[in-house]
Structures are given as C-alpha cells and as structure tokens.
Amino acid sequence: MNQYQIIEGDQTVYRDGTIKLHGPAGFEGMRKAGRLAAEILDELTAFVRPGVTTGAIDDKVREMTLDAGAVPATLGYRGYAHSCCTSINHVICHGIPGDKALKEGDIVNVDVTPLVDGWHGDTSRMFFAGEPSLKARKLVDVTYECLMLGIEAASRPGARLGDIGAAIEAHANQFRYGVVREFCGHGVGRLFHDAPEVVHAAKAGTGPELKPGMFFTIEPMINAGKPWGKVLGDGWTAVTRDKSLSAQFEHSIGITENGVEIFTKSPKGLDKPPY
C-alpha cells in the first residue's frame, strides 16, 4: 500500500514508494517543464513527414531542449543515448531514433521529457507521415480519446487510481482494441519515474485515492490487435506481438482541489493530429 508524502519547497525527494503531494512551488515547476515539452512537440508538427529520419527528429528535439536552457531527461538515462523516443507503426513505445526514414502513411509517436530546473515535463503525441490509412487514423483518434477519458476520470471528486484505467479500457474495448499491460503511467516531478504506477486497464474504485498535489502521467498504449507486446533485443524497443498497429498519447497532470491540471497541453491547440 502506497503512503503519501508532503513535499515542501525544494525538498529532496527519493524513489521510496511513497506518493508525493506537492504544493504551489511544485505546480509552478511542472508548468514550466510541461509547457516546454508541449512546445517542442508543437514544433515537430511541420517537421515530421515522409523522408525524415527518426534520427533527425531526435536531433531537433535535442537542439530545441538545449536552446531552451533545459536538458533531455532521456539522454543517458539507464544508458539510453538519445533525446526522445520515436515509435513507428507496430512499435508500442521506446523506439530508438536512427537512420530509418519515415514512409508515406506511417504513424509515429514522439515521446519527450525536458528537464527544466529539476522538473520533468513528460509527454508524447502521435504524428502522421503523409496520409495514414483509415485504420491507422481511427486507432490514433481512439487512443487520444482514451487519454482524455482517463484524465476526466481522474478529475472527479473521490476518484481512485483504478478509475483511470477502467475508463481507458472501457473505451478501447468498444473498438476491440487491445490495451497494453506491460507498460504504464507513473509518478513524475523531480523524479523521472516515481510512485504511483498508473495502469491503463483496471477496475474502477480500486487503488490509492487521488489527492491534491499528486503528479503523474497518463499514457495509454492502444493496439489495433491483441494487447500483448514484447521487447526486442536492444532492450528498449517494445513491439506488438501480432504486428498490429499501436498508438500512444501522454500527458503529465497534477491533481488539484477542483480537478486536474494538464501540464503538457499544447499552447497552440495541437494536441492530436491532423495538425
């Protein structure tokens, strides 16, 4: 059972299994980090197109992050050598940037986490390279709807963690899509990954109570086929076992006295394609 820990000011935090409850300083820190993360993805909307390599996307993310006076939290994290993750088509998450060029009709998730003054702004969006198939477009639309329904569930008075996953799973099931179980959302703030784990398929009314000051990500990964995935030999790239398409969206949010604040919402309203 998770316990709660009230965090005051610039207090040092540790990954000790407690759920951190932050005050005004934490909210301000996450607003800055989240806004930069969203602005980086906004800039990619005109950049992601057929012929562009995932390595070029990574270079642009790194350049924008450093130019803003921040650092990419993924760079060097557990040996990861890149500034973002680029997950194409049947890649669920943690796709490694490289020389692969996007093709017409590809869908790609770009996941960024700039570290701004000690705070992590963690977010991801789907992008279209050219015109995707109707099947791919529908999957992306539903995945975004899953994210927003999860956030809506978190905003209700008396909500519990399981309500988020229950809302996501119920919506995905309507389209016979699979909700990935191997990966989940997580606490975020001064730590990149912290308690609680935010699973995207759960039973309503279960799990810790959502209290003001909690910061965490919601990042449903939805497969057009079965929910099962596997990690490739590189130790990072997760793909669907049945080679079906997969999509993901992610926001970092904070629980408030009156609901939810989305830290990583696009300033330009570019939260989902088409852009």
PDB file of N, CA, C and O in Angstrom, residues 169-202:
ATOM      1  N   GLU A 169      -9.863   1.433 -20.539  1.00  0.00           N
ATOM      2  CA  GLU A 169     -10.138   0.085 -21.033  1.00  0.00           C
ATOM      3  C   GLU A 169     -11.543  -0.023 -21.609  1.00  0.00           C
ATOM      4  O   GLU A 169     -11.753  -0.644 -22.658  1.00  0.00           O
ATOM      5  N   ALA A 170     -12.529   0.594 -20.943  1.00  0.00           N
ATOM      6  CA  ALA A 170     -13.912   0.513 -21.422  1.00  0.00           C
ATOM      7  C   ALA A 170     -14.042   1.132 -22.809  1.00  0.00           C
ATOM      8  O   ALA A 170     -14.741   0.597 -23.684  1.00  0.00           O
ATOM      9  N   HIS A 171     -13.366   2.241 -23.030  1.00  0.00           N
ATOM     10  CA  HIS A 171     -13.465   2.896 -24.342  1.00  0.00           C
ATOM     11  C   HIS A 171     -12.752   2.082 -25.419  1.00  0.00           C
ATOM     12  O   HIS A 171     -13.299   1.879 -26.511  1.00  0.00           O
ATOM     13  N   ALA A 172     -11.546   1.608 -25.120  1.00  0.00           N
ATOM     14  CA  ALA A 172     -10.804   0.812 -26.105  1.00  0.00           C
ATOM     15  C   ALA A 172     -11.555  -0.461 -26.469  1.00  0.00           C
ATOM     16  O   ALA A 172     -11.558  -0.889 -27.632  1.00  0.00           O
ATOM     17  N   ASN A 173     -12.210  -1.071 -25.480  1.00  0.00           N
ATOM     18  CA  ASN A 173     -12.934  -2.328 -25.726  1.00  0.00           C
ATOM     19  C   ASN A 173     -14.073  -2.145 -26.716  1.00  0.00           C
ATOM     20  O   ASN A 173     -14.438  -3.091 -27.435  1.00  0.00           O
ATOM     21  N   GLN A 174     -14.643  -0.961 -26.781  1.00  0.00           N
ATOM     22  CA  GLN A 174     -15.735  -0.717 -27.723  1.00  0.00           C
ATOM     23  C   GLN A 174     -15.288  -0.918 -29.173  1.00  0.00           C
ATOM     24  O   GLN A 174     -16.110  -1.225 -30.040  1.00  0.00           O
ATOM     25  N   PHE A 175     -14.002  -0.748 -29.415  1.00  0.00           N
ATOM     26  CA  PHE A 175     -13.465  -0.861 -30.770  1.00  0.00           C
ATOM     27  C   PHE A 175     -12.654  -2.147 -30.947  1.00  0.00           C
ATOM     28  O   PHE A 175     -11.982  -2.320 -31.958  1.00  0.00           O
ATOM     29  N   ARG A 176     -12.724  -3.007 -29.931  1.00  0.00           N
ATOM     30  CA  ARG A 176     -11.977  -4.271 -29.931  1.00  0.00           C
ATOM     31  C   ARG A 176     -10.473  -4.049 -30.044  1.00  0.00           C
ATOM     32  O   ARG A 176      -9.744  -4.848 -30.654  1.00  0.00           O
ATOM     33  N   TYR A 177     -10.008  -2.972 -29.451  1.00  0.00           N
ATOM     34  CA  TYR A 177      -8.586  -2.693 -29.393  1.00  0.00           C
ATOM     35  C   TYR A 177      -8.003  -3.295 -28.117  1.00  0.00           C
ATOM     36  O   TYR A 177      -8.700  -3.475 -27.120  1.00  0.00           O
ATOM     37  N   GLY A 178      -6.700  -3.572 -28.165  1.00  0.00           N
ATOM     38  CA  GLY A 178      -6.013  -4.116 -27.002  1.00  0.00           C
ATOM     39  C   GLY A 178      -5.304  -3.031 -26.215  1.00  0.00           C
ATOM     40  O   GLY A 178      -4.602  -2.199 -26.793  1.00  0.00           O
ATOM     41  N   VAL A 179      -5.481  -3.034 -24.896  1.00  0.00           N
ATOM     42  CA  VAL A 179      -4.801  -2.078 -24.021  1.00  0.00           C
ATOM     43  C   VAL A 179      -3.525  -2.733 -23.488  1.00  0.00           C
ATOM     44  O   VAL A 179      -3.584  -3.764 -22.816  1.00  0.00           O
ATOM     45  N   VAL A 180      -2.388  -2.135 -23.790  1.00  0.00           N
ATOM     46  CA  VAL A 180      -1.099  -2.708 -23.388  1.00  0.00           C
ATOM     47  C   VAL A 180      -0.987  -2.738 -21.864  1.00  0.00           C
ATOM     48  O   VAL A 180      -1.268  -1.744 -21.185  1.00  0.00           O
ATOM     49  N   ARG A 181      -0.584  -3.883 -21.349  1.00  0.00           N
ATOM     50  CA  ARG A 181      -0.417  -4.057 -19.895  1.00  0.00           C
ATOM     51  C   ARG A 181       1.022  -3.956 -19.429  1.00  0.00           C
ATOM     52  O   ARG A 181       1.276  -3.682 -18.253  1.00  0.00           O
ATOM     53  N   GLU A 182       1.969  -4.194 -20.329  1.00  0.00           N
ATOM     54  CA  GLU A 182       3.374  -4.283 -19.899  1.00  0.00           C
ATOM     55  C   GLU A 182       3.970  -2.936 -19.483  1.00  0.00           C
ATOM     56  O   GLU A 182       4.996  -2.899 -18.800  1.00  0.00           O
ATOM     57  N   PHE A 183       3.347  -1.840 -19.909  1.00  0.00           N
ATOM     58  CA  PHE A 183       3.868  -0.507 -19.591  1.00  0.00           C
ATOM     59  C   PHE A 183       2.741   0.341 -19.028  1.00  0.00           C
ATOM     60  O   PHE A 183       1.567   0.116 -19.326  1.00  0.00           O
ATOM     61  N   CYS A 184       3.108   1.326 -18.217  1.00  0.00           N
ATOM     62  CA  CYS A 184       2.072   2.110 -17.539  1.00  0.00           C
ATOM     63  C   CYS A 184       2.546   3.540 -17.334  1.00  0.00           C
ATOM     64  O   CYS A 184       3.718   3.864 -17.553  1.00  0.00           O
ATOM     65  N   GLY A 185       1.616   4.396 -16.892  1.00  0.00           N
ATOM     66  CA  GLY A 185       1.984   5.736 -16.466  1.00  0.00           C
ATOM     67  C   GLY A 185       2.669   5.679 -15.112  1.00  0.00           C
ATOM     68  O   GLY A 185       2.774   4.619 -14.486  1.00  0.00           O
ATOM     69  N   HIS A 186       3.103   6.832 -14.621  1.00  0.00           N
ATOM     70  CA  HIS A 186       3.938   6.836 -13.411  1.00  0.00           C
ATOM     71  C   HIS A 186       3.934   8.210 -12.760  1.00  0.00           C
ATOM     72  O   HIS A 186       3.652   9.232 -13.412  1.00  0.00           O
ATOM     73  N   GLY A 187       4.271   8.214 -11.484  1.00  0.00           N
ATOM     74  CA  GLY A 187       4.507   9.479 -10.809  1.00  0.00           C
ATOM     75  C   GLY A 187       5.642  10.225 -11.477  1.00  0.00           C
ATOM     76  O   GLY A 187       6.557   9.619 -12.048  1.00  0.00           O
ATOM     77  N   VAL A 188       5.570  11.554 -11.428  1.00  0.00           N
ATOM     78  CA  VAL A 188       6.572  12.366 -12.098  1.00  0.00           C
ATOM     79  C   VAL A 188       6.726  13.660 -11.307  1.00  0.00           C
ATOM     80  O   VAL A 188       5.866  14.017 -10.500  1.00  0.00           O
ATOM     81  N   GLY A 189       7.803  14.356 -11.537  1.00  0.00           N
ATOM     82  CA  GLY A 189       8.061  15.610 -10.827  1.00  0.00           C
ATOM     83  C   GLY A 189       9.558  15.840 -10.817  1.00  0.00           C
ATOM     84  O   GLY A 189      10.187  15.954 -11.856  1.00  0.00           O
ATOM     85  N   ARG A 190      10.150  15.859  -9.641  1.00  0.00           N
ATOM     86  CA  ARG A 190      11.609  15.941  -9.558  1.00  0.00           C
ATOM     87  C   ARG A 190      12.252  14.615  -9.944  1.00  0.00           C
ATOM     88  O   ARG A 190      13.420  14.570 -10.343  1.00  0.00           O
ATOM     89  N   LEU A 191      11.505  13.535  -9.798  1.00  0.00           N
ATOM     90  CA  LEU A 191      11.949  12.221 -10.271  1.00  0.00           C
ATOM     91  C   LEU A 191      11.275  11.931 -11.609  1.00  0.00           C
ATOM     92  O   LEU A 191      10.102  12.242 -11.808  1.00  0.00           O
ATOM     93  N   PHE A 192      12.023  11.314 -12.505  1.00  0.00           N
ATOM     94  CA  PHE A 192      11.514  10.965 -13.836  1.00  0.00           C
ATOM     95  C   PHE A 192      10.402   9.919 -13.706  1.00  0.00           C
ATOM     96  O   PHE A 192       9.332  10.053 -14.311  1.00  0.00           O
ATOM     97  N   HIS A 193      10.650   8.886 -12.936  1.00  0.00           N
ATOM     98  CA  HIS A 193       9.676   7.811 -12.729  1.00  0.00           C
ATOM     99  C   HIS A 193       9.548   7.552 -11.233  1.00  0.00           C
ATOM    100  O   HIS A 193      10.532   7.246 -10.575  1.00  0.00           O
ATOM    101  N   ASP A 194       8.338   7.661 -10.729  1.00  0.00           N
ATOM    102  CA  ASP A 194       8.103   7.539  -9.295  1.00  0.00           C
ATOM    103  C   ASP A 194       6.758   6.862  -9.086  1.00  0.00           C
ATOM    104  O   ASP A 194       6.016   6.580 -10.034  1.00  0.00           O
ATOM    105  N   ALA A 195       6.409   6.616  -7.820  1.00  0.00           N
ATOM    106  CA  ALA A 195       5.081   6.118  -7.491  1.00  0.00           C
ATOM    107  C   ALA A 195       4.075   7.260  -7.707  1.00  0.00           C
ATOM    108  O   ALA A 195       4.419   8.433  -7.559  1.00  0.00           O
ATOM    109  N   PRO A 196       2.824   6.893  -8.095  1.00  0.00           N
ATOM    110  CA  PRO A 196       2.288   5.543  -8.250  1.00  0.00           C
ATOM    111  C   PRO A 196       2.420   5.052  -9.690  1.00  0.00           C
ATOM    112  O   PRO A 196       2.661   5.834 -10.599  1.00  0.00           O
ATOM    113  N   GLU A 197       2.252   3.746  -9.887  1.00  0.00           N
ATOM    114  CA  GLU A 197       2.099   3.204 -11.236  1.00  0.00           C
ATOM    115  C   GLU A 197       0.666   3.439 -11.685  1.00  0.00           C
ATOM    116  O   GLU A 197      -0.282   3.172 -10.943  1.00  0.00           O
ATOM    117  N   VAL A 198       0.516   3.940 -12.898  1.00  0.00           N
ATOM    118  CA  VAL A 198      -0.810   4.266 -13.434  1.00  0.00           C
ATOM    119  C   VAL A 198      -1.116   3.282 -14.558  1.00  0.00           C
ATOM    120  O   VAL A 198      -0.730   3.484 -15.710  1.00  0.00           O
ATOM    121  N   VAL A 199      -1.787   2.189 -14.219  1.00  0.00           N
ATOM    122  CA  VAL A 199      -2.103   1.175 -15.217  1.00  0.00           C
ATOM    123  C   VAL A 199      -3.299   1.633 -16.045  1.00  0.00           C
ATOM    124  O   VAL A 199      -4.162   2.375 -15.564  1.00  0.00           O
ATOM    125  N   HIS A 200      -3.353   1.184 -17.286  1.00  0.00           N
ATOM    126  CA  HIS A 200      -4.368   1.664 -18.219  1.00  0.00           C
ATOM    127  C   HIS A 200      -5.500   0.666 -18.450  1.00  0.00           C
ATOM    128  O   HIS A 200      -6.362   0.890 -19.316  1.00  0.00           O
ATOM    129  N   ALA A 201      -5.511  -0.401 -17.684  1.00  0.00           N
ATOM    130  CA  ALA A 201      -6.617  -1.352 -17.675  1.00  0.00           C
ATOM    131  C   ALA A 201      -6.797  -1.770 -16.219  1.00  0.00           C
ATOM    132  O   ALA A 201      -5.940  -2.439 -15.659  1.00  0.00           O
ATOM    133  N   ALA A 202      -7.881  -1.329 -15.601  1.00  0.00           N
ATOM    134  CA  ALA A 202      -8.037  -1.529 -14.161  1.00  0.00           C
ATOM    135  C   ALA A 202      -9.514  -1.578 -13.793  1.00  0.00           C
ATOM    136  O   ALA A 202     -10.397  -1.355 -14.632  1.00  0.00           O
TER     137      ALA A 202
END
